[in-house]
Every structure is written in structure tokens, then in C-alpha cells.
Amino acid sequence: MLNPVIISVGIAALAVFYYFQNKDISMSYKIEKILLLSFEDYKQNGWPYDVYGPISHSHRNMPRSGQPLGWIIVDTIDTLMLTYNYTQNDATKKKLLKNIEFIENWIENELDYNMDSEVNVFETTIRMLGGLLSGYYLSTQVEVGNPAVYFLKAVDLADRLALSFSNSPSGIPYSSVNLKTGEAIKNHVDNGASSTAEFTTLQLEFKYLASISGNKTYWTLAEQVYEPLYKVNDILNQYDGLVPIYTLPDTAQFWGQNIRFGSRGDSFYEYLLKQYLLTHEQTYYQLYRSAIDGMKKHLVKRSYPSGLTYIAEKPYGLNGLTSSKMDHLVCFMGGLLAMGATEGYTIKEARSMDFWDSDREDDWILAMQLTHTCYQMYHQLPAGLSPEIVVFNYPESERNQYEQISDTERISWWTSPTEDFFVKPLDGHNLQRPETVESIMFMYHLSNDTTYREWGEEILGNFEKNTAVKRNGRVEAYTSLNDCMHVPTSKRDNMESFWLAETLKYLYLLFQDNVNLHEIVFNTEAHPFPVLDKAKMDRLNLTTEWSLN
């Protein structure tokens, strides 16, 4: 006779299993509804414009030509494809397919990049070229769409963007390019300097395109920026692997001393690791390792009084005062450190592999700590959503190391319940950014710790509650916020494309079970590319052709 205790324990275990399984399905369905509602509101009231206000239904295109770049449309296509692949709801699947076909028809027949307009090379690469390339990749994997449509449009756009490299003596591209004439244009401000993160965040897109087109020129152009940048500035010795946020494109020399992992610095570090993950090229892991070691030495700090881990800034160089300011943008670093430690394997698998060492263990711990800090930036706010920027509190005994926060500022700034961080009045907006849920998604799939799903569910609920646009009591769309320090929230009439391209995608993937992070690499706009086949790379002679020696 079976032991009744064993039977009851087994039944309880099954009950817990089915509870969480059903909960995850429920969360997936909820996100599917938000995605379709957001996209179909745009489709009805903002199509095909690049900028859309879901409250007023206002819309405009970004280029001066008046033609659409497909800013929201192309950025969204792979989110719809991934959701189509995962959904278990037949009605949802049909709606997604209809929208995918609608977008694909527009891309093939209406989208024309031969426009007499200046565009930012970085933004157009990560959003438009990245979106087209991931559309190509996913259309070959999930049996929806025509890969040729995305491939041909990607080649057309990449050939136009590549002309931004043409006038630069150093090989570093200028910030903008005219898509029709090919004229490369320097930054209109900052002494013509290029953002260091911008010209070092083209490489995944151009290298993946080189691998599927067989055209090595894309690879060569994207890679040629690194040798002058590292050698002219002696980055490893003079900057401990870190970089100031501006670079003069003609000479490759840094302009200014401001070092940070927020805006204009962030994706420089991201693409060092992700090039290694995409291409297996060890040079980029070595550069990433140097940068992370430099970050730990100079920028990783703890708040007062609770000891929240954050990444500070050095606005006056490595030897200057530290700023305890941290952009929400920096919250991608939890996921990046976790991927750098594990290379996409679960932490249990990674710790048994030959590559595991004490540096990676330390990176993993830091990844958990940073992700927890970024969660607190949501959890402690009245709206349950993070502001754009926070300033962390520091212990009085260390005040001489930091840009000082005056008593007047401490009174006038919003203070978190634990007193670990402050928010300035002009920094309290929320643009529905993805970086925290990005890290939460990576941490969940690499650890299998359900705490991360609980955090994601909490954040999603606060997006639902506080960013919904309602008419006659019915939710019609979701939008940005002017202020998340007070409830009810003040809404901003703008839906950024990354709400659809990144935030909802990462939240959706958080609640899927079969996400293999060892086989795909997300670009900085959450567009997935497959890890490149080493044998194919060898056949096409796609290899790193520079070194620091």
C-alpha cells in the first residue's frame, strides 16, 4: 500500500507546479493583450508615422522629407513574430498574423529609404536595420513572413548608412548621413564629436548582415573603429578599459573626460560582450573583461544607508570627484553581467564549465545586486515605476569623494522611503523604458529563480495601472508619464517605439519557458540575432583583423 504522506506530498507538488504554470500562461495572455492593444491603437490612429501621441492621436514623421522611416513599425515586427511563435491562444495568433502580414506588405511596397533626409546613424542602425535583420531571422525560424522582404530592405538601408564612414580619416563614422545623397555629417554640437557609444553600437547589425549576405565590407567597416580608438587613447592603460562619452571622429581622440555607463556610454560596453557572444571572437571578451574590471575599480558604489549597489559616474575623469547619479539606462548592466558570466547557460551549468572562474562568480553576484537595485527604483516609487534618473545617497564619512548634495537639494528632491536615493523634480518622468525588465528577464532564465518573475509581474501591473490611456472607462492605449513620484500620475502624450520593441518583448519572454539564451544575442534595441556559425565565418573570412599588439 502506498504511503498516504508520500501521496499527499506528491499531490501538493503537482498543485504548486500547475499553479505556477497556469499563472505564467495568464501573464503571457495579459502581455499579448497589451501588445495588441498598443499596436492596433497606433495602427488605427498613428500609422505609418514615426512619432505617435496616444492621448491626442497626434503624429509626425522624423525626416525633413516628410517620409516615414518606419520607426515604430519596423521596430515592432519581431515582437509580433516572437509572440506569434509562443502564444497558445488561437485568436491571438490570428490577430498577430494579420498584423505581421500588414507590416510586411507596407515594408515591401511603401517603405522607401531613398529620402533626402539626414538621419542619426546609430539610432537608425539599432532600430531600423536591427528590426529588419531580426525580421529576416525570425521569418526563417517561425514560419511566418517572407525573409526576402526583410533582407533586401536591410541591404538597401545598410548600404546607405555605410556611407557615414566615407569622410572620416580615422575610420570612425560621422554621427549622421543623408540617406539619398550619402553625405556624412558630423554632430552639430559638442565640437563635432561623435558619441562613443553610438559608433561602437553598429557592430552586431553590420556583422550579422555580413554573415547572411556574404559581403565582408559590412564587417570591415563596423570593426575598423576599434583599433584607432584603443591605440590613440591607450584605453587599457590610461583609462582602465573605460571610455569618455565623446570622441572626435577625424582623429579618434576622446573629447572631454566624462565617463559613465548611462547615455552615450552604455552600449559601448554592451557591444564588446555581445560581439564576443555573436562571433566567438576572443578579442572582444578580453576588452569587455578589462572594462568590467575598470568599472568595479572606479564606479561600483554602495548607497547609504541600505547598501544598494549602483554604478556611479566620473564626470571629470577617473581622478575626479564621483557623481552618485545613475540613469535608468544603466539598469541593463545586471543582465549584461549575467550573460558575460554564464554566456547564456544557466548559472548551474556555467559553474561546471571550463571557462568559469572567480571573476565570473563576482560578475554574477554583482548582476544580482544591480538588478535588485533597479527593482527598488520601481518598488519604492509611489507609481511603482522608475524615474529616468536617480541620485544615490552616500555616507557622510565619504562626502569628500562625491559631488556634494546640498541640504537644500535634499529637502527639495523626492526622497525614497529607505532614504537610499533621491529624484530631482525634472528627472521623475517614465518613458516605459526596458532596461530593468531586460535584466530581470535575463536573470530569471539564467537562474530559474521565480523571484524575478514576481518582480516582472509587479512592474507590469504598475505599467497597466498608471500608463493606461482610457476613454469612457475603457483602456485604448499606453503612454509615457511626466511624473512617477505622485499618484494619480501625470501622463505624457508619447509612446516610444521601445515600448513595443523592447519593454513588452522582454516582459513577454520573462514568462516563457523555452528561451535559449545561448543561441541568440539581442541587439541594444532587443532585436534577436542568431549566434554565428564558426565554420561559416571561416568560409567567408569573417574574423577580427586587428589587435592591440
Short mmCIF file of N, CA and C in Angstrom, two decimals, residues 134-268:
data_model
loop_
_atom_site.label_atom_id
_atom_site.label_comp_id
_atom_site.label_asym_id
_atom_site.label_seq_id
_atom_site.Cartn_x
_atom_site.Cartn_y
_atom_site.Cartn_z
N SER A 134 16.30 41.23 -37.71
CA SER A 134 15.63 40.25 -36.85
C SER A 134 14.35 39.76 -37.51
N GLY A 135 13.69 40.63 -38.30
CA GLY A 135 12.54 40.18 -39.07
C GLY A 135 12.94 39.10 -40.06
N TYR A 136 14.10 39.29 -40.68
CA TYR A 136 14.63 38.26 -41.59
C TYR A 136 14.89 36.96 -40.83
N TYR A 137 15.61 37.07 -39.73
CA TYR A 137 15.97 35.87 -38.95
C TYR A 137 14.73 35.12 -38.48
N LEU A 138 13.80 35.83 -37.86
CA LEU A 138 12.63 35.15 -37.29
C LEU A 138 11.71 34.61 -38.38
N SER A 139 11.64 35.28 -39.53
CA SER A 139 10.79 34.75 -40.60
C SER A 139 11.33 33.43 -41.14
N THR A 140 12.61 33.16 -40.92
CA THR A 140 13.16 31.86 -41.31
C THR A 140 12.97 30.81 -40.23
N GLN A 141 12.59 31.24 -39.02
CA GLN A 141 12.51 30.32 -37.89
C GLN A 141 11.08 29.97 -37.47
N VAL A 142 10.16 30.91 -37.57
CA VAL A 142 8.82 30.70 -37.01
C VAL A 142 7.77 30.52 -38.09
N GLU A 143 8.22 30.35 -39.33
CA GLU A 143 7.33 30.04 -40.45
C GLU A 143 6.23 31.09 -40.62
N VAL A 144 6.64 32.34 -40.57
CA VAL A 144 5.72 33.43 -40.85
C VAL A 144 6.52 34.52 -41.56
N GLY A 145 5.97 35.03 -42.66
CA GLY A 145 6.63 36.11 -43.37
C GLY A 145 7.56 35.63 -44.46
N ASN A 146 8.01 36.59 -45.26
CA ASN A 146 8.88 36.35 -46.40
C ASN A 146 10.27 36.90 -46.09
N PRO A 147 11.27 36.05 -45.85
CA PRO A 147 12.60 36.55 -45.47
C PRO A 147 13.19 37.53 -46.48
N ALA A 148 12.90 37.35 -47.76
CA ALA A 148 13.49 38.20 -48.79
C ALA A 148 13.09 39.66 -48.62
N VAL A 149 11.88 39.91 -48.16
CA VAL A 149 11.41 41.28 -47.97
C VAL A 149 12.32 42.01 -46.98
N TYR A 150 12.62 41.37 -45.88
CA TYR A 150 13.43 41.99 -44.83
C TYR A 150 14.90 42.07 -45.25
N PHE A 151 15.39 41.03 -45.89
CA PHE A 151 16.79 41.01 -46.30
C PHE A 151 17.09 42.11 -47.31
N LEU A 152 16.29 42.23 -48.34
CA LEU A 152 16.54 43.22 -49.39
C LEU A 152 16.45 44.64 -48.84
N LYS A 153 15.48 44.88 -47.98
CA LYS A 153 15.35 46.22 -47.40
C LYS A 153 16.52 46.51 -46.46
N ALA A 154 17.00 45.49 -45.74
CA ALA A 154 18.14 45.67 -44.84
C ALA A 154 19.40 46.02 -45.63
N VAL A 155 19.63 45.34 -46.74
CA VAL A 155 20.80 45.63 -47.58
C VAL A 155 20.72 47.06 -48.12
N ASP A 156 19.55 47.46 -48.59
CA ASP A 156 19.37 48.81 -49.11
C ASP A 156 19.69 49.86 -48.05
N LEU A 157 19.17 49.67 -46.84
CA LEU A 157 19.41 50.63 -45.77
C LEU A 157 20.86 50.61 -45.32
N ALA A 158 21.44 49.43 -45.16
CA ALA A 158 22.84 49.33 -44.71
C ALA A 158 23.79 50.00 -45.68
N ASP A 159 23.54 49.85 -46.98
CA ASP A 159 24.41 50.49 -47.98
C ASP A 159 24.36 52.01 -47.85
N ARG A 160 23.24 52.54 -47.48
CA ARG A 160 23.12 53.99 -47.30
C ARG A 160 23.80 54.43 -46.00
N LEU A 161 23.59 53.67 -44.93
CA LEU A 161 24.21 54.01 -43.65
C LEU A 161 25.73 53.88 -43.71
N ALA A 162 26.22 52.94 -44.50
CA ALA A 162 27.66 52.70 -44.59
C ALA A 162 28.42 53.91 -45.11
N LEU A 163 27.74 54.79 -45.83
CA LEU A 163 28.40 55.98 -46.37
C LEU A 163 28.80 56.96 -45.27
N SER A 164 28.31 56.77 -44.05
CA SER A 164 28.70 57.63 -42.93
C SER A 164 30.17 57.47 -42.58
N PHE A 165 30.77 56.36 -43.01
CA PHE A 165 32.19 56.12 -42.75
C PHE A 165 33.10 56.83 -43.76
N SER A 166 32.54 57.34 -44.85
CA SER A 166 33.34 57.69 -46.03
C SER A 166 34.26 58.88 -45.85
N ASN A 167 33.89 59.88 -45.05
CA ASN A 167 34.68 61.11 -44.96
C ASN A 167 35.66 61.13 -43.80
N SER A 168 35.65 60.10 -42.97
CA SER A 168 36.42 60.15 -41.73
C SER A 168 37.83 59.59 -41.93
N PRO A 169 38.86 60.40 -41.67
CA PRO A 169 40.24 59.91 -41.80
C PRO A 169 40.57 58.74 -40.87
N SER A 170 39.91 58.69 -39.71
CA SER A 170 40.23 57.66 -38.72
C SER A 170 39.47 56.36 -38.95
N GLY A 171 38.40 56.43 -39.74
CA GLY A 171 37.54 55.26 -39.92
C GLY A 171 36.34 55.25 -38.99
N ILE A 172 36.28 56.23 -38.08
CA ILE A 172 35.12 56.37 -37.19
C ILE A 172 34.05 57.16 -37.93
N PRO A 173 32.84 56.64 -38.04
CA PRO A 173 31.82 57.32 -38.84
C PRO A 173 31.35 58.62 -38.20
N TYR A 174 30.87 59.52 -39.05
CA TYR A 174 30.22 60.73 -38.55
C TYR A 174 28.84 60.36 -37.99
N SER A 175 28.27 61.26 -37.23
CA SER A 175 27.05 60.93 -36.48
C SER A 175 25.83 60.72 -37.36
N SER A 176 25.76 61.43 -38.50
CA SER A 176 24.57 61.38 -39.34
C SER A 176 24.95 61.17 -40.79
N VAL A 177 23.97 60.77 -41.58
CA VAL A 177 24.17 60.60 -43.02
C VAL A 177 22.87 60.93 -43.73
N ASN A 178 23.00 61.53 -44.92
CA ASN A 178 21.83 61.77 -45.77
C ASN A 178 21.55 60.50 -46.55
N LEU A 179 20.38 59.94 -46.39
CA LEU A 179 20.08 58.63 -46.98
C LEU A 179 20.02 58.67 -48.50
N LYS A 180 19.81 59.84 -49.08
CA LYS A 180 19.73 59.94 -50.55
C LYS A 180 21.08 60.29 -51.17
N THR A 181 21.73 61.32 -50.61
CA THR A 181 22.98 61.80 -51.21
C THR A 181 24.21 61.07 -50.68
N GLY A 182 24.10 60.46 -49.51
CA GLY A 182 25.24 59.79 -48.91
C GLY A 182 26.18 60.72 -48.18
N GLU A 183 25.81 62.00 -48.05
CA GLU A 183 26.67 62.95 -47.35
C GLU A 183 26.75 62.58 -45.87
N ALA A 184 27.98 62.42 -45.37
CA ALA A 184 28.20 62.14 -43.96
C ALA A 184 28.36 63.45 -43.21
N ILE A 185 27.72 63.57 -42.06
CA ILE A 185 27.62 64.84 -41.36
C ILE A 185 28.04 64.65 -39.90
N LYS A 186 28.93 65.53 -39.43
CA LYS A 186 29.35 65.48 -38.04
C LYS A 186 28.23 65.93 -37.11
N ASN A 187 28.38 65.59 -35.86
CA ASN A 187 27.47 66.07 -34.82
C ASN A 187 27.39 67.59 -34.89
N HIS A 188 26.19 68.15 -34.80
CA HIS A 188 26.01 69.59 -34.92
C HIS A 188 26.41 70.33 -33.65
N VAL A 189 26.61 69.61 -32.56
CA VAL A 189 27.02 70.22 -31.29
C VAL A 189 28.24 69.46 -30.77
N ASP A 190 28.68 69.80 -29.58
CA ASP A 190 29.79 69.08 -28.91
C ASP A 190 31.06 69.07 -29.75
N ASN A 191 31.33 70.20 -30.42
CA ASN A 191 32.56 70.34 -31.21
C ASN A 191 32.65 69.31 -32.33
N GLY A 192 31.51 68.81 -32.78
CA GLY A 192 31.50 67.81 -33.85
C GLY A 192 31.84 66.41 -33.38
N ALA A 193 32.00 66.23 -32.07
CA ALA A 193 32.38 64.92 -31.55
C ALA A 193 31.25 63.91 -31.72
N SER A 194 31.63 62.68 -31.96
CA SER A 194 30.66 61.59 -32.02
C SER A 194 30.49 60.98 -30.63
N SER A 195 29.30 60.54 -30.34
CA SER A 195 29.07 59.81 -29.10
C SER A 195 29.82 58.48 -29.17
N THR A 196 30.64 58.21 -28.17
CA THR A 196 31.45 56.99 -28.19
C THR A 196 30.58 55.74 -28.26
N ALA A 197 29.47 55.75 -27.56
CA ALA A 197 28.58 54.58 -27.61
C ALA A 197 27.94 54.42 -28.97
N GLU A 198 27.71 55.53 -29.68
CA GLU A 198 26.97 55.42 -30.94
C GLU A 198 27.77 54.70 -32.02
N PHE A 199 29.02 55.08 -32.23
CA PHE A 199 29.75 54.44 -33.34
C PHE A 199 30.31 53.07 -32.95
N THR A 200 30.18 52.71 -31.69
CA THR A 200 30.56 51.35 -31.27
C THR A 200 29.33 50.49 -30.99
N THR A 201 28.19 50.92 -31.53
CA THR A 201 26.96 50.14 -31.39
C THR A 201 26.31 49.96 -32.76
N LEU A 202 27.14 49.64 -33.73
CA LEU A 202 26.70 49.30 -35.08
C LEU A 202 27.15 47.90 -35.45
N GLN A 203 27.97 47.30 -34.59
CA GLN A 203 28.74 46.13 -34.98
C GLN A 203 27.92 44.85 -35.08
N LEU A 204 26.99 44.62 -34.18
CA LEU A 204 26.18 43.40 -34.28
C LEU A 204 25.40 43.39 -35.58
N GLU A 205 24.80 44.53 -35.91
CA GLU A 205 23.95 44.62 -37.09
C GLU A 205 24.77 44.42 -38.37
N PHE A 206 25.89 45.11 -38.48
CA PHE A 206 26.69 45.02 -39.69
C PHE A 206 27.39 43.66 -39.80
N LYS A 207 27.79 43.09 -38.68
CA LYS A 207 28.45 41.78 -38.74
C LYS A 207 27.45 40.67 -39.07
N TYR A 208 26.25 40.75 -38.51
CA TYR A 208 25.24 39.74 -38.86
C TYR A 208 24.87 39.86 -40.33
N LEU A 209 24.73 41.09 -40.82
CA LEU A 209 24.41 41.27 -42.25
C LEU A 209 25.53 40.73 -43.13
N ALA A 210 26.78 40.91 -42.72
CA ALA A 210 27.90 40.35 -43.48
C ALA A 210 27.79 38.84 -43.56
N SER A 211 27.35 38.21 -42.49
CA SER A 211 27.28 36.75 -42.47
C SER A 211 26.16 36.21 -43.35
N ILE A 212 25.05 36.93 -43.48
CA ILE A 212 23.94 36.41 -44.29
C ILE A 212 24.02 36.87 -45.74
N SER A 213 24.78 37.94 -45.99
CA SER A 213 24.91 38.44 -47.36
C SER A 213 26.18 37.95 -48.03
N GLY A 214 27.17 37.56 -47.22
CA GLY A 214 28.47 37.18 -47.77
C GLY A 214 29.33 38.38 -48.14
N ASN A 215 28.89 39.59 -47.80
CA ASN A 215 29.62 40.82 -48.13
C ASN A 215 30.44 41.24 -46.92
N LYS A 216 31.74 41.00 -46.99
CA LYS A 216 32.63 41.27 -45.86
C LYS A 216 32.79 42.76 -45.58
N THR A 217 32.45 43.61 -46.55
CA THR A 217 32.61 45.05 -46.36
C THR A 217 31.87 45.54 -45.13
N TYR A 218 30.68 45.00 -44.88
CA TYR A 218 29.92 45.41 -43.70
C TYR A 218 30.70 45.12 -42.42
N TRP A 219 31.31 43.96 -42.37
CA TRP A 219 32.11 43.55 -41.20
C TRP A 219 33.30 44.48 -41.03
N THR A 220 34.01 44.73 -42.12
CA THR A 220 35.22 45.55 -42.07
C THR A 220 34.92 46.97 -41.61
N LEU A 221 33.87 47.57 -42.15
CA LEU A 221 33.51 48.94 -41.76
C LEU A 221 33.19 49.02 -40.28
N ALA A 222 32.41 48.08 -39.80
CA ALA A 222 31.99 48.13 -38.40
C ALA A 222 33.15 47.91 -37.45
N GLU A 223 34.09 47.07 -37.83
CA GLU A 223 35.19 46.72 -36.94
C GLU A 223 36.33 47.74 -36.95
N GLN A 224 36.42 48.53 -38.01
CA GLN A 224 37.59 49.39 -38.16
C GLN A 224 37.65 50.53 -37.14
N VAL A 225 36.59 50.74 -36.37
CA VAL A 225 36.59 51.85 -35.41
C VAL A 225 37.45 51.55 -34.18
N TYR A 226 37.68 50.28 -33.88
CA TYR A 226 38.27 49.93 -32.59
C TYR A 226 39.76 50.18 -32.50
N GLU A 227 40.51 49.82 -33.51
CA GLU A 227 41.97 49.95 -33.42
C GLU A 227 42.40 51.39 -33.19
N PRO A 228 41.92 52.38 -33.98
CA PRO A 228 42.32 53.75 -33.67
C PRO A 228 41.83 54.22 -32.32
N LEU A 229 40.62 53.83 -31.94
CA LEU A 229 40.07 54.28 -30.67
C LEU A 229 40.93 53.80 -29.51
N TYR A 230 41.27 52.52 -29.49
CA TYR A 230 42.04 51.95 -28.39
C TYR A 230 43.49 52.42 -28.39
N LYS A 231 44.09 52.52 -29.58
CA LYS A 231 45.52 52.84 -29.63
C LYS A 231 45.79 54.33 -29.45
N VAL A 232 45.00 55.18 -30.08
CA VAL A 232 45.21 56.62 -29.95
C VAL A 232 45.06 57.06 -28.50
N ASN A 233 44.09 56.47 -27.80
CA ASN A 233 43.79 56.89 -26.43
C ASN A 233 44.43 56.00 -25.36
N ASP A 234 45.09 54.92 -25.78
CA ASP A 234 45.71 53.98 -24.84
C ASP A 234 44.71 53.61 -23.74
N ILE A 235 43.55 53.12 -24.17
CA ILE A 235 42.41 52.92 -23.27
C ILE A 235 42.73 51.96 -22.13
N LEU A 236 43.43 50.88 -22.43
CA LEU A 236 43.65 49.87 -21.39
C LEU A 236 44.56 50.39 -20.28
N ASN A 237 45.52 51.22 -20.63
CA ASN A 237 46.46 51.71 -19.62
C ASN A 237 46.03 53.04 -19.00
N GLN A 238 45.53 53.95 -19.81
CA GLN A 238 45.19 55.28 -19.31
C GLN A 238 43.79 55.36 -18.70
N TYR A 239 42.91 54.46 -19.11
CA TYR A 239 41.51 54.55 -18.67
C TYR A 239 41.00 53.26 -18.02
N ASP A 240 41.89 52.30 -17.80
CA ASP A 240 41.49 51.02 -17.20
C ASP A 240 40.32 50.37 -17.94
N GLY A 241 40.33 50.51 -19.27
CA GLY A 241 39.31 49.87 -20.10
C GLY A 241 38.03 50.66 -20.25
N LEU A 242 37.91 51.78 -19.56
CA LEU A 242 36.71 52.62 -19.63
C LEU A 242 36.90 53.72 -20.67
N VAL A 243 35.78 54.36 -21.06
CA VAL A 243 35.89 55.37 -22.13
C VAL A 243 35.06 56.60 -21.79
N PRO A 244 35.59 57.81 -22.06
CA PRO A 244 34.76 59.01 -22.04
C PRO A 244 33.68 58.94 -23.12
N ILE A 245 32.63 59.73 -22.95
CA ILE A 245 31.43 59.54 -23.77
C ILE A 245 31.49 60.25 -25.12
N TYR A 246 32.54 61.04 -25.40
CA TYR A 246 32.65 61.70 -26.71
C TYR A 246 34.01 61.42 -27.34
N THR A 247 34.00 61.30 -28.67
CA THR A 247 35.23 61.05 -29.44
C THR A 247 35.21 61.91 -30.69
N LEU A 248 36.34 62.55 -31.01
CA LEU A 248 36.46 63.32 -32.25
C LEU A 248 36.66 62.34 -33.40
N PRO A 249 35.75 62.28 -34.36
CA PRO A 249 35.81 61.22 -35.37
C PRO A 249 37.01 61.32 -36.31
N ASP A 250 37.51 62.51 -36.56
CA ASP A 250 38.62 62.64 -37.51
C ASP A 250 39.93 62.10 -36.95
N THR A 251 40.12 62.23 -35.63
CA THR A 251 41.39 61.84 -35.01
C THR A 251 41.28 60.62 -34.10
N ALA A 252 40.08 60.24 -33.73
CA ALA A 252 39.80 59.13 -32.79
C ALA A 252 40.18 59.49 -31.36
N GLN A 253 40.48 60.75 -31.09
CA GLN A 253 40.82 61.17 -29.73
C GLN A 253 39.56 61.46 -28.93
N PHE A 254 39.61 61.10 -27.65
CA PHE A 254 38.49 61.43 -26.78
C PHE A 254 38.35 62.94 -26.65
N TRP A 255 37.11 63.39 -26.49
CA TRP A 255 36.83 64.80 -26.25
C TRP A 255 36.12 64.90 -24.92
N GLY A 256 36.80 65.46 -23.93
CA GLY A 256 36.25 65.52 -22.59
C GLY A 256 36.64 64.30 -21.77
N GLN A 257 36.24 64.30 -20.50
CA GLN A 257 36.64 63.26 -19.56
C GLN A 257 35.46 62.51 -18.93
N ASN A 258 34.26 62.85 -19.34
CA ASN A 258 33.06 62.30 -18.69
C ASN A 258 32.92 60.80 -18.96
N ILE A 259 32.98 60.00 -17.91
CA ILE A 259 32.89 58.54 -18.02
C ILE A 259 31.65 58.07 -17.27
N ARG A 260 30.79 57.35 -17.98
CA ARG A 260 29.57 56.84 -17.35
C ARG A 260 29.04 55.66 -18.15
N PHE A 261 28.18 54.88 -17.50
CA PHE A 261 27.53 53.74 -18.14
C PHE A 261 26.09 54.07 -18.54
N GLY A 262 25.72 55.35 -18.43
CA GLY A 262 24.41 55.80 -18.86
C GLY A 262 24.46 56.27 -20.30
N SER A 263 23.68 57.30 -20.62
CA SER A 263 23.56 57.76 -22.01
C SER A 263 24.92 58.11 -22.60
N ARG A 264 25.12 57.72 -23.84
CA ARG A 264 26.32 57.95 -24.65
C ARG A 264 27.52 57.11 -24.23
N GLY A 265 27.35 56.31 -23.19
CA GLY A 265 28.42 55.39 -22.79
C GLY A 265 27.98 53.95 -22.78
N ASP A 266 26.71 53.72 -22.46
CA ASP A 266 26.17 52.40 -22.14
C ASP A 266 26.49 51.29 -23.14
N SER A 267 26.09 51.46 -24.38
CA SER A 267 26.17 50.34 -25.31
C SER A 267 27.57 50.11 -25.87
N PHE A 268 28.52 51.01 -25.59
CA PHE A 268 29.93 50.69 -25.89
C PHE A 268 30.31 49.40 -25.19
#
